[in-house]
Amino acid sequence: MSGAPIVRVAAKGEGATADGRYVALSAPGDVLEADGTLTWGPDHVEPPCRHFPACGGCQLQHLSEAALLAYVGDRVIGAALGQNLDPGTPEPTHLSPPRTRRRATLHAQAIGRRVVLGFREQGSHKIVDLRECHVIAPELLALVAPLRGLLESWGDRKLAVDIELSLADQGVTVGLFGLTADNLARTEALLDFAREHRLARLTLDTGYGPETTWEPDPATITLGGTAVALPPGAFLQATADGEAALVAAAREWLAEAPTVADLFAGLGTFAFALAGPQTKVLAVEAARDTHLACQAAARMHGRPVHALHRDLFRNPLRPEELNRFGAVLLDPPRAGAREQVEQIAASTVARVVYISCNPASWARDAATLVEAGYRLAGLKAVGQFRWSTHVELASLFVRD
């Protein structure tokens, strides 16, 4: 009996044969032999990281660059076809290079006198003690060993801490969740650490929200040429190049729009990129700290962005409000934006750009727009989370 070739990579990262068998850590072109062994094909490569495949940060390091690009693009096309949408000819897929992710959440736990610190294993609470990483930016990786040492100095056998790292304009921001500085020596140790490693900010959260321990200058992130305050925990696109790819698509598709409603606007990633002499933007966001940061930056820098604090899940913009705009851009959370999309579908807005981090929820919302008379006129897959099954996209819908 001859072997069965792996013909594609499924959504969760397993290779699949034509007859529906799934094989972990296989690549298109591999062959599943009759005895259950796997013969590698030309798109199966040696993973670059010693922690693969245990580490939950990556699922696809065994794929060649070509196979990884194909996987990202196929995820988006497959989602469209699953809702009977015509994807047309998609834009070229963008894939972020290694070592460019500018935000990450790591976990730390005491094991005896030691502290292990890294990502969790796949489907487990066990932590991979990170010694190398080919995904996160070098500035973030450089803090892993020092943070491990700092936490070991606590001498807490029950220590369990979550660590949020982000790369701001001023350097790295560090958020520690579950760590208490309950005496002067520990507070001084944190301040010494922040000073020695030139952190942009250090916050502690013991369950009542982040409290700033160190921030020499207000932490900012530059969006569309505008420096915006970066509140602790605020959303950033995972990589600067991925953000640039999504922004470039939105700019191209909305170049002629005099007014744009940017829904789920966050800090203003798209609002500040689109705003200009010919374009005014309404940036709508529910998270208060994020909304206020966007509003303050627009006022300080004189940008034509009006920030509106509003929960679009409970109170979506209605058709009569949407009809005032030449175009709408939305970038909702992973669950999609069913309520808001239904209102857009009932409006007369001629052009809609939908940014998504979940092809499945995007496709469901896209079907609602198409049923209401929109046409899917542009589609671009973006793989910001390199070697991960997490895929993002930009899309354009127009009324002919």
PDB file of N, CA and C in Angstrom, residues 70-114:
ATOM      1  N   ALA A  70       1.465  30.320   2.033  1.00  0.00           N
ATOM      2  CA  ALA A  70       0.278  29.685   1.466  1.00  0.00           C
ATOM      3  C   ALA A  70      -0.756  29.409   2.551  1.00  0.00           C
ATOM      4  N   TYR A  71      -0.300  28.957   3.719  1.00  0.00           N
ATOM      5  CA  TYR A  71      -1.220  28.669   4.821  1.00  0.00           C
ATOM      6  C   TYR A  71      -1.988  29.924   5.231  1.00  0.00           C
ATOM      7  N   VAL A  72      -1.275  31.041   5.416  1.00  0.00           N
ATOM      8  CA  VAL A  72      -1.921  32.291   5.839  1.00  0.00           C
ATOM      9  C   VAL A  72      -2.949  32.731   4.799  1.00  0.00           C
ATOM     10  N   GLY A  73      -2.560  32.724   3.529  1.00  0.00           N
ATOM     11  CA  GLY A  73      -3.491  33.129   2.478  1.00  0.00           C
ATOM     12  C   GLY A  73      -4.672  32.186   2.353  1.00  0.00           C
ATOM     13  N   ASP A  74      -4.427  30.883   2.450  1.00  0.00           N
ATOM     14  CA  ASP A  74      -5.500  29.889   2.310  1.00  0.00           C
ATOM     15  C   ASP A  74      -6.510  29.968   3.450  1.00  0.00           C
ATOM     16  N   ARG A  75      -6.047  30.355   4.659  1.00  0.00           N
ATOM     17  CA  ARG A  75      -6.988  30.488   5.774  1.00  0.00           C
ATOM     18  C   ARG A  75      -8.048  31.535   5.452  1.00  0.00           C
ATOM     19  N   VAL A  76      -7.624  32.636   4.858  1.00  0.00           N
ATOM     20  CA  VAL A  76      -8.550  33.729   4.548  1.00  0.00           C
ATOM     21  C   VAL A  76      -9.450  33.352   3.379  1.00  0.00           C
ATOM     22  N   ILE A  77      -8.864  32.802   2.336  1.00  0.00           N
ATOM     23  CA  ILE A  77      -9.666  32.388   1.175  1.00  0.00           C
ATOM     24  C   ILE A  77     -10.657  31.302   1.575  1.00  0.00           C
ATOM     25  N   GLY A  78     -10.205  30.356   2.387  1.00  0.00           N
ATOM     26  CA  GLY A  78     -11.092  29.277   2.832  1.00  0.00           C
ATOM     27  C   GLY A  78     -12.268  29.787   3.635  1.00  0.00           C
ATOM     28  N   ALA A  79     -12.027  30.799   4.480  1.00  0.00           N
ATOM     29  CA  ALA A  79     -13.125  31.380   5.264  1.00  0.00           C
ATOM     30  C   ALA A  79     -14.153  32.034   4.348  1.00  0.00           C
ATOM     31  N   ALA A  80     -13.679  32.735   3.320  1.00  0.00           N
ATOM     32  CA  ALA A  80     -14.604  33.370   2.365  1.00  0.00           C
ATOM     33  C   ALA A  80     -15.421  32.319   1.628  1.00  0.00           C
ATOM     34  N   LEU A  81     -14.757  31.301   1.109  1.00  0.00           N
ATOM     35  CA  LEU A  81     -15.468  30.266   0.364  1.00  0.00           C
ATOM     36  C   LEU A  81     -16.464  29.514   1.250  1.00  0.00           C
ATOM     37  N   GLY A  82     -16.121  29.400   2.547  1.00  0.00           N
ATOM     38  CA  GLY A  82     -17.027  28.717   3.466  1.00  0.00           C
ATOM     39  C   GLY A  82     -18.351  29.427   3.638  1.00  0.00           C
ATOM     40  N   GLN A  83     -18.400  30.729   3.336  1.00  0.00           N
ATOM     41  CA  GLN A  83     -19.653  31.500   3.388  1.00  0.00           C
ATOM     42  C   GLN A  83     -20.152  31.835   1.980  1.00  0.00           C
ATOM     43  N   ASN A  84     -19.649  31.093   0.993  1.00  0.00           N
ATOM     44  CA  ASN A  84     -20.048  31.286  -0.411  1.00  0.00           C
ATOM     45  C   ASN A  84     -19.743  32.695  -0.912  1.00  0.00           C
ATOM     46  N   LEU A  85     -18.634  33.259  -0.426  1.00  0.00           N
ATOM     47  CA  LEU A  85     -18.182  34.569  -0.893  1.00  0.00           C
ATOM     48  C   LEU A  85     -17.115  34.382  -1.959  1.00  0.00           C
ATOM     49  N   ASP A  86     -17.121  35.247  -2.945  1.00  0.00           N
ATOM     50  CA  ASP A  86     -16.116  35.196  -4.006  1.00  0.00           C
ATOM     51  C   ASP A  86     -14.904  36.020  -3.575  1.00  0.00           C
ATOM     52  N   PRO A  87     -13.757  35.382  -3.278  1.00  0.00           N
ATOM     53  CA  PRO A  87     -12.596  36.144  -2.823  1.00  0.00           C
ATOM     54  C   PRO A  87     -11.895  36.898  -3.937  1.00  0.00           C
ATOM     55  N   GLY A  88     -12.279  36.638  -5.204  1.00  0.00           N
ATOM     56  CA  GLY A  88     -11.618  37.296  -6.323  1.00  0.00           C
ATOM     57  C   GLY A  88     -10.143  36.946  -6.360  1.00  0.00           C
ATOM     58  N   THR A  89      -9.319  37.917  -6.727  1.00  0.00           N
ATOM     59  CA  THR A  89      -7.864  37.732  -6.716  1.00  0.00           C
ATOM     60  C   THR A  89      -7.315  38.508  -5.537  1.00  0.00           C
ATOM     61  N   PRO A  90      -6.977  37.823  -4.425  1.00  0.00           N
ATOM     62  CA  PRO A  90      -6.517  38.539  -3.242  1.00  0.00           C
ATOM     63  C   PRO A  90      -5.198  39.276  -3.483  1.00  0.00           C
ATOM     64  N   GLU A  91      -4.969  40.299  -2.682  1.00  0.00           N
ATOM     65  CA  GLU A  91      -3.677  40.987  -2.666  1.00  0.00           C
ATOM     66  C   GLU A  91      -2.596  40.006  -2.177  1.00  0.00           C
ATOM     67  N   PRO A  92      -1.334  40.260  -2.495  1.00  0.00           N
ATOM     68  CA  PRO A  92      -0.269  39.382  -1.994  1.00  0.00           C
ATOM     69  C   PRO A  92      -0.285  39.296  -0.467  1.00  0.00           C
ATOM     70  N   THR A  93      -0.101  38.098   0.053  1.00  0.00           N
ATOM     71  CA  THR A  93      -0.084  37.875   1.498  1.00  0.00           C
ATOM     72  C   THR A  93       1.146  38.521   2.122  1.00  0.00           C
ATOM     73  N   HIS A  94       0.949  39.141   3.279  1.00  0.00           N
ATOM     74  CA  HIS A  94       2.079  39.718   4.025  1.00  0.00           C
ATOM     75  C   HIS A  94       2.404  38.818   5.212  1.00  0.00           C
ATOM     76  N   LEU A  95       3.670  38.504   5.405  1.00  0.00           N
ATOM     77  CA  LEU A  95       4.123  37.662   6.505  1.00  0.00           C
ATOM     78  C   LEU A  95       5.209  38.414   7.274  1.00  0.00           C
ATOM     79  N   SER A  96       4.996  38.598   8.565  1.00  0.00           N
ATOM     80  CA  SER A  96       5.987  39.318   9.371  1.00  0.00           C
ATOM     81  C   SER A  96       7.270  38.503   9.503  1.00  0.00           C
ATOM     82  N   PRO A  97       8.427  39.159   9.444  1.00  0.00           N
ATOM     83  CA  PRO A  97       9.702  38.453   9.589  1.00  0.00           C
ATOM     84  C   PRO A  97       9.884  37.926  11.011  1.00  0.00           C
ATOM     85  N   PRO A  98      10.872  37.053  11.220  1.00  0.00           N
ATOM     86  CA  PRO A  98      11.187  36.618  12.583  1.00  0.00           C
ATOM     87  C   PRO A  98      11.605  37.800  13.454  1.00  0.00           C
ATOM     88  N   ARG A  99      11.421  37.623  14.762  1.00  0.00           N
ATOM     89  CA  ARG A  99      11.901  38.561  15.785  1.00  0.00           C
ATOM     90  C   ARG A  99      11.354  39.977  15.606  1.00  0.00           C
ATOM     91  N   THR A 100      10.090  40.092  15.257  1.00  0.00           N
ATOM     92  CA  THR A 100       9.495  41.424  15.081  1.00  0.00           C
ATOM     93  C   THR A 100       8.265  41.658  15.952  1.00  0.00           C
ATOM     94  N   ARG A 101       7.814  40.653  16.700  1.00  0.00           N
ATOM     95  CA  ARG A 101       6.610  40.869  17.503  1.00  0.00           C
ATOM     96  C   ARG A 101       6.936  41.819  18.645  1.00  0.00           C
ATOM     97  N   ARG A 102       6.151  42.886  18.756  1.00  0.00           N
ATOM     98  CA  ARG A 102       6.465  43.941  19.718  1.00  0.00           C
ATOM     99  C   ARG A 102       5.619  43.884  20.982  1.00  0.00           C
ATOM    100  N   ARG A 103       4.793  42.893  21.124  1.00  0.00           N
ATOM    101  CA  ARG A 103       4.054  42.698  22.372  1.00  0.00           C
ATOM    102  C   ARG A 103       3.916  41.204  22.635  1.00  0.00           C
ATOM    103  N   ALA A 104       3.936  40.820  23.883  1.00  0.00           N
ATOM    104  CA  ALA A 104       3.812  39.413  24.251  1.00  0.00           C
ATOM    105  C   ALA A 104       3.394  39.321  25.710  1.00  0.00           C
ATOM    106  N   THR A 105       2.662  38.255  26.040  1.00  0.00           N
ATOM    107  CA  THR A 105       2.333  37.956  27.427  1.00  0.00           C
ATOM    108  C   THR A 105       3.026  36.656  27.808  1.00  0.00           C
ATOM    109  N   LEU A 106       3.913  36.743  28.779  1.00  0.00           N
ATOM    110  CA  LEU A 106       4.643  35.580  29.288  1.00  0.00           C
ATOM    111  C   LEU A 106       4.137  35.245  30.682  1.00  0.00           C
ATOM    112  N   HIS A 107       4.506  34.059  31.157  1.00  0.00           N
ATOM    113  CA  HIS A 107       4.053  33.593  32.463  1.00  0.00           C
ATOM    114  C   HIS A 107       5.255  33.122  33.262  1.00  0.00           C
ATOM    115  N   ALA A 108       5.211  33.339  34.565  1.00  0.00           N
ATOM    116  CA  ALA A 108       6.302  32.919  35.438  1.00  0.00           C
ATOM    117  C   ALA A 108       5.728  32.186  36.639  1.00  0.00           C
ATOM    118  N   GLN A 109       6.448  31.147  37.070  1.00  0.00           N
ATOM    119  CA  GLN A 109       5.993  30.357  38.223  1.00  0.00           C
ATOM    120  C   GLN A 109       7.203  29.815  38.964  1.00  0.00           C
ATOM    121  N   ALA A 110       7.116  29.822  40.292  1.00  0.00           N
ATOM    122  CA  ALA A 110       8.185  29.261  41.114  1.00  0.00           C
ATOM    123  C   ALA A 110       8.091  27.743  41.101  1.00  0.00           C
ATOM    124  N   ILE A 111       9.233  27.086  40.849  1.00  0.00           N
ATOM    125  CA  ILE A 111       9.364  25.638  40.953  1.00  0.00           C
ATOM    126  C   ILE A 111      10.509  25.403  41.935  1.00  0.00           C
ATOM    127  N   GLY A 112      10.175  25.218  43.198  1.00  0.00           N
ATOM    128  CA  GLY A 112      11.214  25.170  44.218  1.00  0.00           C
ATOM    129  C   GLY A 112      11.843  26.541  44.352  1.00  0.00           C
ATOM    130  N   ARG A 113      13.174  26.600  44.306  1.00  0.00           N
ATOM    131  CA  ARG A 113      13.879  27.876  44.403  1.00  0.00           C
ATOM    132  C   ARG A 113      13.984  28.572  43.044  1.00  0.00           C
ATOM    133  N   ARG A 114      13.706  27.830  41.972  1.00  0.00           N
ATOM    134  CA  ARG A 114      13.820  28.374  40.622  1.00  0.00           C
ATOM    135  C   ARG A 114      12.519  29.048  40.198  1.00  0.00           C
TER     136      ARG A 114
END
